[in-house]
PDB file of N, CA and C and ligand atoms in Angstrom:
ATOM      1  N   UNK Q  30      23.545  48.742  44.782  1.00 98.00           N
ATOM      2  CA  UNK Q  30      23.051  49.009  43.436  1.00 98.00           C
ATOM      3  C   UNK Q  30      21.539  48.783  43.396  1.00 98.00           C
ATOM      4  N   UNK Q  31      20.842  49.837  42.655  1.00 98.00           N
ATOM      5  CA  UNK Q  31      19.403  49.854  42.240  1.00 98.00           C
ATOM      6  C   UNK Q  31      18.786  49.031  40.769  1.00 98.00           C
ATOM      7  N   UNK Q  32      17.877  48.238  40.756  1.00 98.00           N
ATOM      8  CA  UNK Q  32      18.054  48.504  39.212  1.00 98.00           C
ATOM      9  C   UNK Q  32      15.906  48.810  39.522  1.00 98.00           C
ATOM     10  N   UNK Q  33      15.766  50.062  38.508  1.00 98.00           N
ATOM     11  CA  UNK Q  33      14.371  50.120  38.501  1.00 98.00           C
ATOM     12  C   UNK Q  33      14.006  50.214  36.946  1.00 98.00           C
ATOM     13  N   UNK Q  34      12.575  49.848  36.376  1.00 98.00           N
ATOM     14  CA  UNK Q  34      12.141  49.221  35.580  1.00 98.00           C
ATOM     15  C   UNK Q  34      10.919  50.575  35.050  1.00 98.00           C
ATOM     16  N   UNK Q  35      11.013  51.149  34.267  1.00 98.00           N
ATOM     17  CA  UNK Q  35       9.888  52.264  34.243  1.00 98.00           C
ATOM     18  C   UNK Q  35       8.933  51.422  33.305  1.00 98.00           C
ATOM     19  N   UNK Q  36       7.865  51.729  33.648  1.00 97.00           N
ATOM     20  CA  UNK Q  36       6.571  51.062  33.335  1.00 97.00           C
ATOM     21  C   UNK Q  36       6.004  51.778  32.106  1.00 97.00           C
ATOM     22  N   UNK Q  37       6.195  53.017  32.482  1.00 98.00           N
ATOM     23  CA  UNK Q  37       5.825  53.633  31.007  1.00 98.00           C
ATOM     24  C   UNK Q  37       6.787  53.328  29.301  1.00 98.00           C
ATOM     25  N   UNK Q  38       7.768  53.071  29.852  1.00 98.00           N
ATOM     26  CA  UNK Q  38       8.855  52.605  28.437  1.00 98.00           C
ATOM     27  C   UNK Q  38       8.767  51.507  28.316  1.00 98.00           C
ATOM     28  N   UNK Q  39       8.839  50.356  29.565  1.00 98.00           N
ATOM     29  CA  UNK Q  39       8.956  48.651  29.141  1.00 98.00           C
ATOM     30  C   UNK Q  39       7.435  48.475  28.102  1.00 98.00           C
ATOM     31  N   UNK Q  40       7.916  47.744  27.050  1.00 98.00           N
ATOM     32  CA  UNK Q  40       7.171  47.196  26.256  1.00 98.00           C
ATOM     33  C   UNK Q  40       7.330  45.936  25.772  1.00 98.00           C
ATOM     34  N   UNK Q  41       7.878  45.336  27.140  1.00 98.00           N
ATOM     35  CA  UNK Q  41       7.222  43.637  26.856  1.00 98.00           C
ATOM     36  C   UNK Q  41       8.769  42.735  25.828  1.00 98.00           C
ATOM     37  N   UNK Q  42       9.753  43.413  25.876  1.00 98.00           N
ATOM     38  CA  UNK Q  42      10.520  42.592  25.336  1.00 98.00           C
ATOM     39  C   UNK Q  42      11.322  41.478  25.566  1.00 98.00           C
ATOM     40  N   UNK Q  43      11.298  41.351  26.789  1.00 97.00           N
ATOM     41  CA  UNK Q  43      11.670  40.488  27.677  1.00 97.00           C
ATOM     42  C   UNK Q  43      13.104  39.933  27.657  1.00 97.00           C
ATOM     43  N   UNK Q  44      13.783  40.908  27.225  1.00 98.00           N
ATOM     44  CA  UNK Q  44      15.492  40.614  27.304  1.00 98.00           C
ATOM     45  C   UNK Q  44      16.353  40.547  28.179  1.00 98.00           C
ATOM     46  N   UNK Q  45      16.085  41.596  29.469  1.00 98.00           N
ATOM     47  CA  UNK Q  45      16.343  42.008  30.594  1.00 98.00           C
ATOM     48  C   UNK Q  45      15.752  40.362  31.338  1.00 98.00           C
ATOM     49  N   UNK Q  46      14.526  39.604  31.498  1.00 98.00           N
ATOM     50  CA  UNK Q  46      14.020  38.579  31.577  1.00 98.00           C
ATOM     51  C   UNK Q  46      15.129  37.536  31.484  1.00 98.00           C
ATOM     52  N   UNK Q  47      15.489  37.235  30.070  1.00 98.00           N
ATOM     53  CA  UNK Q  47      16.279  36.327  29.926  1.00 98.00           C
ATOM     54  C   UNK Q  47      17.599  35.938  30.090  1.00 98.00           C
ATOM     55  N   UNK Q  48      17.734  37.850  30.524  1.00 98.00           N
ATOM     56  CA  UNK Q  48      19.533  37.644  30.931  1.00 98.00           C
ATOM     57  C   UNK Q  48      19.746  37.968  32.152  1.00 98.00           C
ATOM     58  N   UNK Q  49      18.640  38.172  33.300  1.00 98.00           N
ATOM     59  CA  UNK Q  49      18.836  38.476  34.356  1.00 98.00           C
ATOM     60  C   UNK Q  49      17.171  37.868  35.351  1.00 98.00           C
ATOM     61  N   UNK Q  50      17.422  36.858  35.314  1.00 98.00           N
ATOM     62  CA  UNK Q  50      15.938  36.284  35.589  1.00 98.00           C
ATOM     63  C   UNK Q  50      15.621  36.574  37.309  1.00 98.00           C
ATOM     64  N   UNK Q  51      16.964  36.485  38.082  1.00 98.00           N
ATOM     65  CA  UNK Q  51      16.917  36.953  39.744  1.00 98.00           C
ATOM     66  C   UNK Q  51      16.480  38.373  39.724  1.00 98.00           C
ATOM     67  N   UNK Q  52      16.708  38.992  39.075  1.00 98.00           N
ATOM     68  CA  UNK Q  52      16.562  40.480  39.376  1.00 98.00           C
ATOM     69  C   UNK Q  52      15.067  41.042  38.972  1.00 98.00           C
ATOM     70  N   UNK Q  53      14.543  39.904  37.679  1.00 98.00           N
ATOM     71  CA  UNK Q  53      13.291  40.349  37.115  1.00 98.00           C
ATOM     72  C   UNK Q  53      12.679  39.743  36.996  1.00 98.00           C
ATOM     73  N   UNK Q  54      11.241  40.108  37.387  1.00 98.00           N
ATOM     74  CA  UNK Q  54       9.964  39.172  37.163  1.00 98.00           C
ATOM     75  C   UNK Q  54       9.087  39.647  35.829  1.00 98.00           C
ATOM     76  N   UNK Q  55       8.429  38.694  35.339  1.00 98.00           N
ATOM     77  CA  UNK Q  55       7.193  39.235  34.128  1.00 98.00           C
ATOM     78  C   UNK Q  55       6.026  38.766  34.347  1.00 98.00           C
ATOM     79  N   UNK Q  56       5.090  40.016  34.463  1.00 97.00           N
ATOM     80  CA  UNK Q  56       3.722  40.153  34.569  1.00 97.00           C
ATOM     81  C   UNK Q  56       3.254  39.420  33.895  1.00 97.00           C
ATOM     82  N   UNK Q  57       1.681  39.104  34.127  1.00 97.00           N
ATOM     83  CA  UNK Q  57       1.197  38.444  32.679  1.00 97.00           C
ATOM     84  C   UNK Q  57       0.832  38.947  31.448  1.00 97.00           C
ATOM     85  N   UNK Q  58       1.098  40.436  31.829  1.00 95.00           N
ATOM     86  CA  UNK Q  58       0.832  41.321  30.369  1.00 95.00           C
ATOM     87  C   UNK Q  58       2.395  41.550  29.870  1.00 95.00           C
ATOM     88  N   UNK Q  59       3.580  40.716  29.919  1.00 96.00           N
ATOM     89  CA  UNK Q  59       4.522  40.281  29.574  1.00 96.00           C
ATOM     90  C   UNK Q  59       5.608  41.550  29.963  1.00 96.00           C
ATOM     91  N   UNK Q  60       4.758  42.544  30.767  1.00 97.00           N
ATOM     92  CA  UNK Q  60       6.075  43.623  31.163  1.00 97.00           C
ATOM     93  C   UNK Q  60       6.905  42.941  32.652  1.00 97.00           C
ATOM     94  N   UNK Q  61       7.929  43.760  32.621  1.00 98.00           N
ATOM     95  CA  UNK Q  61       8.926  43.395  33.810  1.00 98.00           C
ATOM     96  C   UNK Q  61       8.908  44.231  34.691  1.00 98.00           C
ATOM     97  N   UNK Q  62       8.865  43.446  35.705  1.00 98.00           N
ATOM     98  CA  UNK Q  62       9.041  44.170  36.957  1.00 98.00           C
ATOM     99  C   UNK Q  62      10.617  44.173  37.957  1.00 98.00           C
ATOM    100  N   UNK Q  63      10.859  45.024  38.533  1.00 97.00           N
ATOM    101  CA  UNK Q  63      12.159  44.843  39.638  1.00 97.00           C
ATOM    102  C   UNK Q  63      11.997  43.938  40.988  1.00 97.00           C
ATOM    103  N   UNK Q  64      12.752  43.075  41.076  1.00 97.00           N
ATOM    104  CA  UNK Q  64      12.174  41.713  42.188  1.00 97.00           C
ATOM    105  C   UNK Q  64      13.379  41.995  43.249  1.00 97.00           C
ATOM    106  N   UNK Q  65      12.783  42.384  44.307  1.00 94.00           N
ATOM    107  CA  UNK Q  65      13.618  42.849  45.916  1.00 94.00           C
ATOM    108  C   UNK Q  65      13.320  44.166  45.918  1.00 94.00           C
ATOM    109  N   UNK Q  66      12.297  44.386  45.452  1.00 95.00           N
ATOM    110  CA  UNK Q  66      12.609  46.127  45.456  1.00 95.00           C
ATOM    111  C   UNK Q  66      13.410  47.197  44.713  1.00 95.00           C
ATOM    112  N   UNK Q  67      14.464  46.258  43.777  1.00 97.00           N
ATOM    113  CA  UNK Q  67      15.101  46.126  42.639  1.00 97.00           C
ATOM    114  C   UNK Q  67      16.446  46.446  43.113  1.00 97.00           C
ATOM    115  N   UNK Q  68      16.653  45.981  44.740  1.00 98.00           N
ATOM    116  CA  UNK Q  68      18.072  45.801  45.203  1.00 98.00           C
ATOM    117  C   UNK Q  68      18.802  44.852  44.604  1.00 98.00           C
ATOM    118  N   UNK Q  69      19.704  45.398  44.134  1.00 98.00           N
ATOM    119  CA  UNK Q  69      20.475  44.277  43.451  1.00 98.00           C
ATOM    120  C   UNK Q  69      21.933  43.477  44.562  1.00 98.00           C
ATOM    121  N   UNK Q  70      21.398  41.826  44.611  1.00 97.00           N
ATOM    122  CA  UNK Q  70      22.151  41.508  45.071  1.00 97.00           C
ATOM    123  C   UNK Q  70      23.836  41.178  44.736  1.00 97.00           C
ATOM    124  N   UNK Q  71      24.687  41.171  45.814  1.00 97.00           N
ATOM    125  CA  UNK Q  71      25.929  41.028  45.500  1.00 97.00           C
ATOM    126  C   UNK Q  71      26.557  40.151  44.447  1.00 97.00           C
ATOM    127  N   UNK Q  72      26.922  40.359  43.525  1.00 98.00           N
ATOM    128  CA  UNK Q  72      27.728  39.365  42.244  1.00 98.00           C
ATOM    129  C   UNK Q  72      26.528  39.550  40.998  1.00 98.00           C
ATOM    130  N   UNK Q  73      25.634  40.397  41.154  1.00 98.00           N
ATOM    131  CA  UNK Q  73      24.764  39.957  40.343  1.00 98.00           C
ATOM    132  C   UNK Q  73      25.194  41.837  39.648  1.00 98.00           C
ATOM    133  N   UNK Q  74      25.623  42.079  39.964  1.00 98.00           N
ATOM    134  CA  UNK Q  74      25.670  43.541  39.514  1.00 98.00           C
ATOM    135  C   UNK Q  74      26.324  43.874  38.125  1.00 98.00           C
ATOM    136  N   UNK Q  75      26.856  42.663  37.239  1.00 98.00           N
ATOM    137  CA  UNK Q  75      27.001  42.616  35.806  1.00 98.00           C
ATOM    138  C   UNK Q  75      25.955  42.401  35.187  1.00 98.00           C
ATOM    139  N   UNK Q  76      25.118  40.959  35.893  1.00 98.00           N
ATOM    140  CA  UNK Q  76      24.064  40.684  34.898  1.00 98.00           C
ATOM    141  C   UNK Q  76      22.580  42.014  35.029  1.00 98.00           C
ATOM    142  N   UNK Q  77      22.711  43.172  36.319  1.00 98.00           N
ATOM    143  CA  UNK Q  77      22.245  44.208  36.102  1.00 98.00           C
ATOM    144  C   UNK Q  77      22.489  45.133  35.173  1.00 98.00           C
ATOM    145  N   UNK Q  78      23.673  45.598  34.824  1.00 98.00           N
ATOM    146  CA  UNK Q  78      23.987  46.348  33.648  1.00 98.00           C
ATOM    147  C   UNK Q  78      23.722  46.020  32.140  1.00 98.00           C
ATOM    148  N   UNK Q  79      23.569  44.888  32.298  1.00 98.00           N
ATOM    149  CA  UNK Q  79      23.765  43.711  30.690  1.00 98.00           C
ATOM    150  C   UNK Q  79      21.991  43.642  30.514  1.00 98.00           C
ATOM    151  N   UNK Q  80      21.388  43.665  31.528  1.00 98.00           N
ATOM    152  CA  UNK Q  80      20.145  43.389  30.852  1.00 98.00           C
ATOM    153  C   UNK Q  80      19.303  45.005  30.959  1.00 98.00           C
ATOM    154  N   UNK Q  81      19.987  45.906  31.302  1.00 98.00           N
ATOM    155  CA  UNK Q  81      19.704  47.482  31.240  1.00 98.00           C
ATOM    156  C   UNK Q  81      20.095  47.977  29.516  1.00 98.00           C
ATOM    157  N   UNK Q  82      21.502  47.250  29.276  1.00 98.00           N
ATOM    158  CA  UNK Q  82      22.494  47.749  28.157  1.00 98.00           C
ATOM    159  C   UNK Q  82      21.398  47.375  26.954  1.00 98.00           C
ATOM    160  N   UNK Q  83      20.754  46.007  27.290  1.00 98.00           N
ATOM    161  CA  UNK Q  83      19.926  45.274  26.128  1.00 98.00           C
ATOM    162  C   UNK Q  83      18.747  45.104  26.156  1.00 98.00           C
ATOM    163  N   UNK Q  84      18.013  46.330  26.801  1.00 98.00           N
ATOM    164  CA  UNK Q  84      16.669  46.643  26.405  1.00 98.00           C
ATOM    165  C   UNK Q  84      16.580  47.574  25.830  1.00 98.00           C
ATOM    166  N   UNK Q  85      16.047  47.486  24.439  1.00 98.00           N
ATOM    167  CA  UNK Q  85      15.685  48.272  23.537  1.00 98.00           C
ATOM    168  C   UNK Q  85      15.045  49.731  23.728  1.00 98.00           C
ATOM    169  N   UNK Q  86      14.349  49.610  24.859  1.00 98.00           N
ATOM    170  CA  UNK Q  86      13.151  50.684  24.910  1.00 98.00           C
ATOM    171  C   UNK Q  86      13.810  51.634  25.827  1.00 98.00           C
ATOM    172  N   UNK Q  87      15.192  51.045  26.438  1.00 98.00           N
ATOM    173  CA  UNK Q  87      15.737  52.018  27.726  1.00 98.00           C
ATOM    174  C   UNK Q  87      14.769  51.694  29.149  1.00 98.00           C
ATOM    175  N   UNK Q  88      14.207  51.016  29.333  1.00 98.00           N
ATOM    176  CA  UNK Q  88      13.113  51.077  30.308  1.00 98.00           C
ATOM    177  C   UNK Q  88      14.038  50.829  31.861  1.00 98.00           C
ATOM    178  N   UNK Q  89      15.563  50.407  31.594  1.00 98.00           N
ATOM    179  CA  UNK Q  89      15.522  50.081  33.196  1.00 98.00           C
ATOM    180  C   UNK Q  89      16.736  50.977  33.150  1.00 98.00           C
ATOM    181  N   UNK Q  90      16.497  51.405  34.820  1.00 98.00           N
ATOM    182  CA  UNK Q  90      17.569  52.489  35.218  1.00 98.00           C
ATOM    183  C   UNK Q  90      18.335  51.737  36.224  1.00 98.00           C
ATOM    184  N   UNK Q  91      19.867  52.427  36.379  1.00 98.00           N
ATOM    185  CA  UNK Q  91      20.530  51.614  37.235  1.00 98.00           C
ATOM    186  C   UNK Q  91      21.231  52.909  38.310  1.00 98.00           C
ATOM    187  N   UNK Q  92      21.029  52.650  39.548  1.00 97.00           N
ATOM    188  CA  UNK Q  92      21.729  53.308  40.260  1.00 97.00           C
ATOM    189  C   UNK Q  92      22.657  52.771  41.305  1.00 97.00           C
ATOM    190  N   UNK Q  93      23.515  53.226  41.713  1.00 91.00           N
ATOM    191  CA  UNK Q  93      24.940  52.557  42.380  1.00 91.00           C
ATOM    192  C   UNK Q  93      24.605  53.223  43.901  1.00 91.00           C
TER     193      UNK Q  93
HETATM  194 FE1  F3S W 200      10.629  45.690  29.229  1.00 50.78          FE
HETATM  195 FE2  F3S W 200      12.992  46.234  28.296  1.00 50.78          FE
HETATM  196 FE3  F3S W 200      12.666  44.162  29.763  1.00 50.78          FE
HETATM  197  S1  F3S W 200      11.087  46.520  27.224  1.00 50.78           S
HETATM  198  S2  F3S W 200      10.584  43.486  29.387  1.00 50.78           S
HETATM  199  S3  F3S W 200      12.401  46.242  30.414  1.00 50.78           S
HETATM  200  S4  F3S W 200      13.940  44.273  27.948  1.00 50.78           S
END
């Protein structure tokens, strides 16, 4: 599983952040980035969907 983070939509809400903190890092201009390259490791592949489902802006994509 992929999870990638488009830069042009994230606007800093940091939800994806709080519900998936292994998978995502935040800049200091408070956007998120994908952390491993945005390989998502094994067991973590709920809290990938959950913090995709609950960003507002749509900014992260998930691929299998
Ligand atoms: Fe950005 Fe959405 Fe996360 S707006 S900080 S990708 S919740």
């Amino acid at each position: 599983m992929l999870l990638r983070i488009n830069q042009e939509k994230c606007q800093g809400h940091n939800r994806c952040h709080a519900i998936a903190p292994e998978l995502v890092n935040i800049d200091d201009y408070g956007n998120a980035h994908e952390r491993e390259d945005g390989v998502v490791p094994p067991g973590l592949e709920v809290k990938a969907r959950l913090a995709a489902a609950n960003c507002p802006e749509f900014a992260i994509d998930i691929t299998e």
